[in-house]
Coordinates of C-alpha atoms and ligand atoms in Angstrom, one line a residue:
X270 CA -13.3 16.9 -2.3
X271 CA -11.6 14.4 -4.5
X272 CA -12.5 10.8 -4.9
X273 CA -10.0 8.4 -3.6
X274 CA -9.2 4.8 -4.3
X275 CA -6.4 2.8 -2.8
X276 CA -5.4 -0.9 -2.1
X277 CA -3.6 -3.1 0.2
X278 CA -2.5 -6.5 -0.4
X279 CA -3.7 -9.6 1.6
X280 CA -0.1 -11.1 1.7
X281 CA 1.6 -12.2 4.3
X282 CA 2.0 -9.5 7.7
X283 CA 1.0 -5.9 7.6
X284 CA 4.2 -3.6 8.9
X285 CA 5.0 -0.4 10.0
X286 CA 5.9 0.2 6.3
X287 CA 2.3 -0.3 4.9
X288 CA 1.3 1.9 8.1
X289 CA 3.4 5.5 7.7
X290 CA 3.8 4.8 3.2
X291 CA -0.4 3.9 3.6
X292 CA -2.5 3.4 6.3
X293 CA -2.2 6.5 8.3
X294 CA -2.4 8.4 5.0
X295 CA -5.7 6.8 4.2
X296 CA -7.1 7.9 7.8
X297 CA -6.3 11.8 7.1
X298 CA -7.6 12.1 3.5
X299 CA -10.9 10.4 5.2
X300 CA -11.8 13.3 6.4
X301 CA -12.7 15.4 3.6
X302 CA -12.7 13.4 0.9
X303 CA -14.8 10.3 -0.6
X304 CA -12.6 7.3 -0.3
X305 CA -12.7 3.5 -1.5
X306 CA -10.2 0.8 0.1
X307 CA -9.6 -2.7 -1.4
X308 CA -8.0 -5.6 -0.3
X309 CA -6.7 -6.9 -3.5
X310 CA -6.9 -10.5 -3.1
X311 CA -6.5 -11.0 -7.0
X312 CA -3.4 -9.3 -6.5
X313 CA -2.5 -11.6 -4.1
X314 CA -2.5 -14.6 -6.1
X315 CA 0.0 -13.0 -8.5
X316 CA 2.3 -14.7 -6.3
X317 CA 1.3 -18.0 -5.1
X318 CA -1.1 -18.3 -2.0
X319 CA -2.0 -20.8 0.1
X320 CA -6.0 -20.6 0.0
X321 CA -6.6 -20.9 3.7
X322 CA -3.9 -17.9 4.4
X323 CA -5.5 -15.9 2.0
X324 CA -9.3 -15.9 3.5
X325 CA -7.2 -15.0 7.1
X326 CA -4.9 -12.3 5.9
X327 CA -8.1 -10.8 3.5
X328 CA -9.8 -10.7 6.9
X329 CA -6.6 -9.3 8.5
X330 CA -5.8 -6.7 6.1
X331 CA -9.5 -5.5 6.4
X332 CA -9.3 -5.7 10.1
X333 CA -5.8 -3.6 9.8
X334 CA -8.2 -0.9 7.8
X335 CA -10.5 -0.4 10.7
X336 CA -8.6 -0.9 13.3
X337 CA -6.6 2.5 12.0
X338 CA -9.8 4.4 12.6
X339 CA -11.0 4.3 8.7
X340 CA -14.5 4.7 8.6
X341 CA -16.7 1.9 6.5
X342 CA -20.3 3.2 6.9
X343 CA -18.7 6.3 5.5
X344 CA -16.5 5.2 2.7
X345 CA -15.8 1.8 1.4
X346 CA -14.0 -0.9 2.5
X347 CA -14.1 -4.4 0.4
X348 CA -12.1 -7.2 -1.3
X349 CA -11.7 -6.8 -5.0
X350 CA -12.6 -10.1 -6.3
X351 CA -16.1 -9.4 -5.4
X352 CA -16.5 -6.5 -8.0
X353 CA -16.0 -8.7 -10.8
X354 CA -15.7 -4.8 -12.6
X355 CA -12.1 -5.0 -11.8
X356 CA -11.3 -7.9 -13.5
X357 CA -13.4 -6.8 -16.8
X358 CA -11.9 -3.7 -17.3
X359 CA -8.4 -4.7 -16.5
X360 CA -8.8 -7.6 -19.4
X361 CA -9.9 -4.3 -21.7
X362 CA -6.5 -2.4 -20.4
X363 CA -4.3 -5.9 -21.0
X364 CA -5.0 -4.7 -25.1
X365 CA -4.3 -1.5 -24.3
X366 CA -1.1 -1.3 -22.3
X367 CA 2.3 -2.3 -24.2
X368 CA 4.6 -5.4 -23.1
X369 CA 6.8 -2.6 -23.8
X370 CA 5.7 -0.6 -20.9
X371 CA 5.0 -3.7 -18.8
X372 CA 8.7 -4.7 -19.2
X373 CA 10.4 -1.7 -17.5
X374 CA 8.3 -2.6 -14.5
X375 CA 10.9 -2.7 -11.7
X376 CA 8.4 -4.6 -9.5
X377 CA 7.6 -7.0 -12.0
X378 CA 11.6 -7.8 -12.2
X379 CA 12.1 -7.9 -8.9
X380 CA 9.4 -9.9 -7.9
X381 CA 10.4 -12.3 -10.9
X382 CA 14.1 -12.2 -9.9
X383 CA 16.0 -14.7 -12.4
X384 CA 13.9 -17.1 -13.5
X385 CA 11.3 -15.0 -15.5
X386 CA 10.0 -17.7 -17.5
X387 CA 8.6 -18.7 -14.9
X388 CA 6.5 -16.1 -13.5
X389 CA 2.8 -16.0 -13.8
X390 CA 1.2 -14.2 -16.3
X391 CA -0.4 -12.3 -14.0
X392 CA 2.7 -11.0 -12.1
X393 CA 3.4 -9.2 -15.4
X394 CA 0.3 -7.4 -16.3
X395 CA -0.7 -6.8 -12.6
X396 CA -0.3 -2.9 -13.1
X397 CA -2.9 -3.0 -15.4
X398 CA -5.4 -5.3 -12.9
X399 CA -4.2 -1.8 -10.6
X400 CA -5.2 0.6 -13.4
X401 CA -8.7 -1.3 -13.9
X402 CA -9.0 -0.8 -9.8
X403 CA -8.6 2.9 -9.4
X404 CA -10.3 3.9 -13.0
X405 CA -13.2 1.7 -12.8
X406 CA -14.7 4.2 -10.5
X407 CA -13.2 7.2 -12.1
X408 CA -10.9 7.6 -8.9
X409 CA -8.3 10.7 -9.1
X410 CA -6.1 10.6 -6.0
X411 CA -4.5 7.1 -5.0
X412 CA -2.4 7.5 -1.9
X413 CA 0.6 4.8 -2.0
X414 CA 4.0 4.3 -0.8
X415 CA 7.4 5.4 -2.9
X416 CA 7.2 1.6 -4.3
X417 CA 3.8 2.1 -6.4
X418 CA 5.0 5.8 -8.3
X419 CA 5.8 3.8 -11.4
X420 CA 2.8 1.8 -11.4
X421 CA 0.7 4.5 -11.5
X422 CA 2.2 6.3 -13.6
X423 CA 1.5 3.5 -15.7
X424 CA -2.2 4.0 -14.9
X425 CA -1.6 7.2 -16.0
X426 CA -0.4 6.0 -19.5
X427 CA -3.2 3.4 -20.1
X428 CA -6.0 6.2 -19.3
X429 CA -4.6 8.6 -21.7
X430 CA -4.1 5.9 -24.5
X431 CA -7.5 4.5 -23.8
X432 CA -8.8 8.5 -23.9
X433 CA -6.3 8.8 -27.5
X434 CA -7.5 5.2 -29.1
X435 CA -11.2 5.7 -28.8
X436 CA -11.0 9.7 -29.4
X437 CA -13.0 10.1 -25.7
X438 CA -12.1 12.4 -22.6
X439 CA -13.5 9.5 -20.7
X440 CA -11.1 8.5 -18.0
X441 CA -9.4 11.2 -15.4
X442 CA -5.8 11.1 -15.6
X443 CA -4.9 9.8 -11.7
X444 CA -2.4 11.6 -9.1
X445 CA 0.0 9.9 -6.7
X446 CA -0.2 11.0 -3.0
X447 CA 2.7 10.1 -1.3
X448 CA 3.1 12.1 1.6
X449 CA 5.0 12.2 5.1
X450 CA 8.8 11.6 6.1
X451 CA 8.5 8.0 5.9
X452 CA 7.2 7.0 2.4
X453 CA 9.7 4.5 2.1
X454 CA 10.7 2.8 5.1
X455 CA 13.8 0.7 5.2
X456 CA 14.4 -2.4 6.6
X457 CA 15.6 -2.7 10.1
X458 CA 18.3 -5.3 9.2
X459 CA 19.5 -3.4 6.2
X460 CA 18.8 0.2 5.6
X461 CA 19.3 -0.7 1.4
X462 CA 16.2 -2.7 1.3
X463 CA 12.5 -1.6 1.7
X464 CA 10.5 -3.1 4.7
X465 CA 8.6 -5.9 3.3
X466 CA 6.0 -8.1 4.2
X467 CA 8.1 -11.1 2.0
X468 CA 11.4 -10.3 3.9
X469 CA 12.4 -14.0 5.7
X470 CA 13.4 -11.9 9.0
X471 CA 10.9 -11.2 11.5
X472 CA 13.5 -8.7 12.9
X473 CA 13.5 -6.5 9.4
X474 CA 9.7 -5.1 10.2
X475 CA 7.6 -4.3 13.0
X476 CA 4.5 -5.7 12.4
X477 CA 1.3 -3.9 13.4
X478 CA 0.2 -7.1 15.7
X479 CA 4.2 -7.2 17.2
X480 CA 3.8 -7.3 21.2
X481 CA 5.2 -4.3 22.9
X482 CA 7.8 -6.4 24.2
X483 CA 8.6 -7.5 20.8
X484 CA 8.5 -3.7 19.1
X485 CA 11.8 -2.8 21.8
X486 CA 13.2 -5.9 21.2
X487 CA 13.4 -5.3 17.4
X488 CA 14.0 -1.8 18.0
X489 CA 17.5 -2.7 20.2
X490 CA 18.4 -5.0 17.5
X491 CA 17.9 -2.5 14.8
X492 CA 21.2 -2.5 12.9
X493 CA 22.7 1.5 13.3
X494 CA 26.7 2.4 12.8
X495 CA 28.9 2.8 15.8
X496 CA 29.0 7.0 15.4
X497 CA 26.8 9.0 17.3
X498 CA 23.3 10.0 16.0
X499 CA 24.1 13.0 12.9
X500 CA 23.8 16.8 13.7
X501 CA 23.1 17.7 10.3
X502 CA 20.5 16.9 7.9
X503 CA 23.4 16.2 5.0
X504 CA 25.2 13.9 7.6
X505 CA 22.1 11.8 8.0
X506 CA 21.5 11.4 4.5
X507 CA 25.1 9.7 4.5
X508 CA 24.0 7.2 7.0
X509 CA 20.9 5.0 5.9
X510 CA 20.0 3.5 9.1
X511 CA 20.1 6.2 10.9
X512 CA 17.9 8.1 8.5
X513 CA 15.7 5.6 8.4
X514 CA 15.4 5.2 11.7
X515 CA 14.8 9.2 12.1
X516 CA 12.3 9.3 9.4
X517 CA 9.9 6.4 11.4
X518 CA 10.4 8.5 14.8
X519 CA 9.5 12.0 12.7
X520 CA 6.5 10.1 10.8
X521 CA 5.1 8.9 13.6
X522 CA 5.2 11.6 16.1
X523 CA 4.0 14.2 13.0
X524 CA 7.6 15.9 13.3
X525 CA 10.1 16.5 10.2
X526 CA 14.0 15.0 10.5
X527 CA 14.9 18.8 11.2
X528 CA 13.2 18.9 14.3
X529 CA 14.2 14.9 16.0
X530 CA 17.7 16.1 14.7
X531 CA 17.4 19.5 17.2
X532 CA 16.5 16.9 19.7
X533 CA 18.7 13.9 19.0
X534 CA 22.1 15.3 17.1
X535 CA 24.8 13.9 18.9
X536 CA 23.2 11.8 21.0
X537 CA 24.0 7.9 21.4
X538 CA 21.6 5.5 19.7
X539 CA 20.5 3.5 22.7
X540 CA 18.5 6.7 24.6
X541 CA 17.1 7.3 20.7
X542 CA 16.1 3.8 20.4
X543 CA 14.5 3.4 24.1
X544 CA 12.4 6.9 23.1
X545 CA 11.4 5.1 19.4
X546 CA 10.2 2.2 20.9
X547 CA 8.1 3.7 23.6
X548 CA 6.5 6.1 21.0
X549 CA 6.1 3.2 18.5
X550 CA 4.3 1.1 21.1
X551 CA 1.9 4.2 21.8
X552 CA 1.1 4.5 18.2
X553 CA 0.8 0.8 17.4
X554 CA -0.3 -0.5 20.0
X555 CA -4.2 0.2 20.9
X556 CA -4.2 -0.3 16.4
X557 CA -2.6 -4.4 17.2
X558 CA -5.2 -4.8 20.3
X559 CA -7.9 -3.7 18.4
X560 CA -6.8 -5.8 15.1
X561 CA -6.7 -9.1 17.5
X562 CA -10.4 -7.6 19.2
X563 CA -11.5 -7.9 15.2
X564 CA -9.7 -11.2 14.2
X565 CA -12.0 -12.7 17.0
X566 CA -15.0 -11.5 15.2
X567 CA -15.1 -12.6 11.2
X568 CA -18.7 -12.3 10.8
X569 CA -18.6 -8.7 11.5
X570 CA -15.6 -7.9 9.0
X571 CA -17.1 -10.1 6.9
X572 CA -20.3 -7.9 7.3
X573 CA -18.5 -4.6 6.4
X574 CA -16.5 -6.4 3.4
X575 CA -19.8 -7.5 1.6
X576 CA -21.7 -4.3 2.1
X577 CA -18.8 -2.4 1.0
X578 CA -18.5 -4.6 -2.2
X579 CA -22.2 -4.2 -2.5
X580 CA -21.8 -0.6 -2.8
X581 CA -18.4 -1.0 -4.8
X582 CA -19.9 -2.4 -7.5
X583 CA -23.2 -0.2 -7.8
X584 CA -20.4 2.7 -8.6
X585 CA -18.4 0.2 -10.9
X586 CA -21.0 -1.1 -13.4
X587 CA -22.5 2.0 -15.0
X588 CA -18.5 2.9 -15.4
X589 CA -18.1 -0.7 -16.7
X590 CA -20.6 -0.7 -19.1
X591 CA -19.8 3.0 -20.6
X592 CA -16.3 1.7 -21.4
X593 CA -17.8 -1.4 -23.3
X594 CA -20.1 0.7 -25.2
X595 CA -17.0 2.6 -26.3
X596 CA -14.8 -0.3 -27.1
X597 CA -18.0 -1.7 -29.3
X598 CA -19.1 -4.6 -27.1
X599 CA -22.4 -5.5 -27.9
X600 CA -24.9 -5.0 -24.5
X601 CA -27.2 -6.0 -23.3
Ligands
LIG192 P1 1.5 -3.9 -0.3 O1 1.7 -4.5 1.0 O2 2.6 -4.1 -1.2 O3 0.1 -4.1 -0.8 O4 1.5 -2.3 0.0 C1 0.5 -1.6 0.6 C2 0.8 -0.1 0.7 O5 1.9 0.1 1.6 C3 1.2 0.5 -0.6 O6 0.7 1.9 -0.7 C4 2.7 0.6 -0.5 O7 3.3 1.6 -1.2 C5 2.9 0.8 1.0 N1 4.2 0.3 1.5 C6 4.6 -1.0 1.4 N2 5.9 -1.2 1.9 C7 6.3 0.1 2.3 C8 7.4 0.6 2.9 N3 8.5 -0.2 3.3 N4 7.5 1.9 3.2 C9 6.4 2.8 2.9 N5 5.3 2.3 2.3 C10 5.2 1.0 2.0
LIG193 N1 0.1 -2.6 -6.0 C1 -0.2 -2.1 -4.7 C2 0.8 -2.5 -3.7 O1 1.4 -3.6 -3.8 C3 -1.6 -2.5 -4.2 C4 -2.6 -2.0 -5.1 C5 -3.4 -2.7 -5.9 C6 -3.1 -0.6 -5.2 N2 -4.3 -1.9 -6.6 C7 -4.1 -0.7 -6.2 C8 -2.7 0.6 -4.7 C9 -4.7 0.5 -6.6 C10 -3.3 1.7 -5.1 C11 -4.3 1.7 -6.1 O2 1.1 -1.9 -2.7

C-alpha cells in the first residue's frame, strides 16, 4: 500500500492521451492503494486562462475523474488552490531548486517557444508548484504520462536537496509510474507530436466527450502510410502512425503490440481502423455520457471537490508546518 498523489490540468479538452498516459492508470492503483487527485487550477494559469473557462473545465476535469470510476468517498479528489499548503511549500522549494535545473526544463521551453522573455514567472518554476503538490503529503508514487518523467525527477532533486540542506530524512524520494503500451500517445494528424489538449486541430485528439460519430470520423481521417499494417514489431517501430495507432488499440483493449500485430500484420488500415473505432467508442463512451450526466449537476462535483479539499488539507498542514519548523519559521 503506497500513498499516491497525481494531477490533471483544467486546460482546455481532456483526450484519449490524458485517458491511457493517466486516467485509467489512476483507476487501477485505486484499488489497493491510498490515492489523492488534484485538479491543478494554479497550474492552469501558468498559461493564460480565461476565468469563466477555468471554473468549467475545473468542473470538467473533476467530472472526467469520476466519470472513470475513481472513487471520492474513498480517496481524494479536489482542486489545488484550495489547500493553500501547495502554494506555501512550493514558495519554500522556489529557494531550493536551481534556475539551473529549472532551465533544462524541456516543457518549460516548449511551452515558452521563442519569445521567453515573455513567459510568466510561473511557467518557469511550475515543477517546483508540482514538487510542493506531491511532497506536501509525503506522496511516493505519482502516476503520469512519458511527458512529466523530467519533472519529477526534478521532484526528486528538490526532496533530496531539501533532505541534504537541512541535514533531515524528512521528505520520501518520489517514484514515477508510467505504465501501459500507450504512455505517450501521438497525435492523430502527425505521429511526431504528442496528443495535446493545446493542439489547434480538433482532428489531432479524441476527446473523452467526442460523439461516437465523431470518434470514427477522426479515426478514418487518422493520417497512416499507404503500406499495409507491419508484421513485425521492428517494422512498426519504423512507421509512427501506425505504431501509434497500434499502441491506443493494445492500451485499450489491455493487449500488448505483439498480440494486435498476430491479429492485424498485413492487414489494410481501413478494417484496423473500423475495429479501433468501435472498441474506442465502447471504452469511451458510457465515460463521455456519464461526464455530460455530471456537467448537468455542479453542485454535486462541487460537493465532492470541497470535501476532498477539506480532507486535503487536514493531511497537508501538520506536513506544512513540520517543514517550517525546519526551515526556522517562527510559529505559531
Ligand atoms: P495534462 O493535461 O498536461 O495536465 O496531463 C495530465 C496527465 O495526462 C499527465 O499524467 C500527462 O502525462 C498525461 N498525458 C497528457 N498527454 C498525454 C499523451 N499524449 N499521452 C499520454 N499521456 C498523456
Ligand atoms: N504537470 C502535470 C501535467 O501537466 C500535472 C501535475 C501537476 C501533476 N502537479 C502534479 C502530475 C503532481 C503529477 C503530480 O500533466
Amino acid at each position: 500500500m503506497s500513498l499516491i498523489f497525481s494531477g490533471i490540468q483544467p486546460t482546455g479538452n481532456l483526450h484519449l492521451g490524458n485517458y491511457l498516459g493517466a486516467l485509467r492508470n489512476f483507476v487501477r492503483l485505486q484499488e489497493n492503494n491510498d490515492c489523492i487527485f488534484c485538479v491543478v487550477d494554479q497550474h492552469a494559469i501558468t498559461l493564460w486562462q480565461d476565468p469563466a473557462e477555468l471554473r468549467k473545465s475545473t468542473r470538467e476535469v473533476a467530472a472526467a475523474f469520476i466519470a472513470s470510476g475513481i472513487d471520492a468517498r474513498k480517496h481524494i479528489l479536489f482542486n489545488q488552490s484550495r489547500v493553500p499548503a501547495h502554494a506555501q511549500l512550493a514558495w519554500i522549494f522556489n529557494c531550493v531548486a536551481r534556475m539551473g535545473w529549472l532551465n533544462r526544463m524541456t516543457q518549460f521551453k516548449e511551452k515558452a517557444g521563442k519569445d521567453r522573455e515573455n513567459a510568466s514567472v510561473g511557467l518557469f518554476a511550475y515543477p517546483n508548484l508540482m514538487a510542493a503538490d506531491i511532497l506536501v503529503y509525503k506522496a511516493t508514487h505519482v502516476p503520469v504520462g512519458e511527458d512529466q518523467k523530467q519533472h519529477l525527477e526534478l521532484a526528486r532533486d528538490i526532496a533530496q536537496k531539501f533532505n541534504h540542506d537541512f541535514g533531515v530524512e524528512f521528505f520520501p524520494i518520489v517514484e514515477p509510474i508510467i505504465q501501459g503500451e500507450a504512455t505517450r500517445v501521438m497525435s492523430l494528424r502527425d505521429g511526431s507530436k504528442k496528443m495535446s489538449k493545446s493542439d489547434p486541430s480538433d482532428y489531432s485528439r479524441i476527446n473523452l466527450t467526442d460523439t461516437a460519430d465523431t470518434i470514427a470520423l477522426k479515426i478514418r481521417k487518422a493520417k497512416t502510410d499507404p503500406h499495409p499494417l507491419p508484421d513485425s514489431i521492428e517494422e512498426l517501430e519504423k512507421r509512427p502512425e501506425a505504431d501509434n495507432l497500434f499502441g491506443i488499440f493494445a492500451a485499450l483493449s489491455d493487449q500488448t503490440r505483439q498480440d494486435v500485430l498476430a491479429k492485424y500484420a498485413g492487414a489494410q488500415f481501413s478494417s484496423f481502423k473500423q475495429d479501433l473505432a468501435d472498441l474506442s467508442v465502447q471504452v469511451l463512451g458510457p465515460i463521455g455520457a456519464e461526464m455530460q450526466r455530471l456537467t448537468k449537476d455542479p453542485g454535486y462535483v462541487d460537493q465532492v471537490l470541497r470535501d476532498g479539499a477539506e480532507r486535503a488539507n487536514a493531511m497537508a498542514k501538520p506536513i506544512l508546518a513540520q517543514v517550517e519548523e525546519i526551515v526556522g519559521f517562527l510559529k505559531p
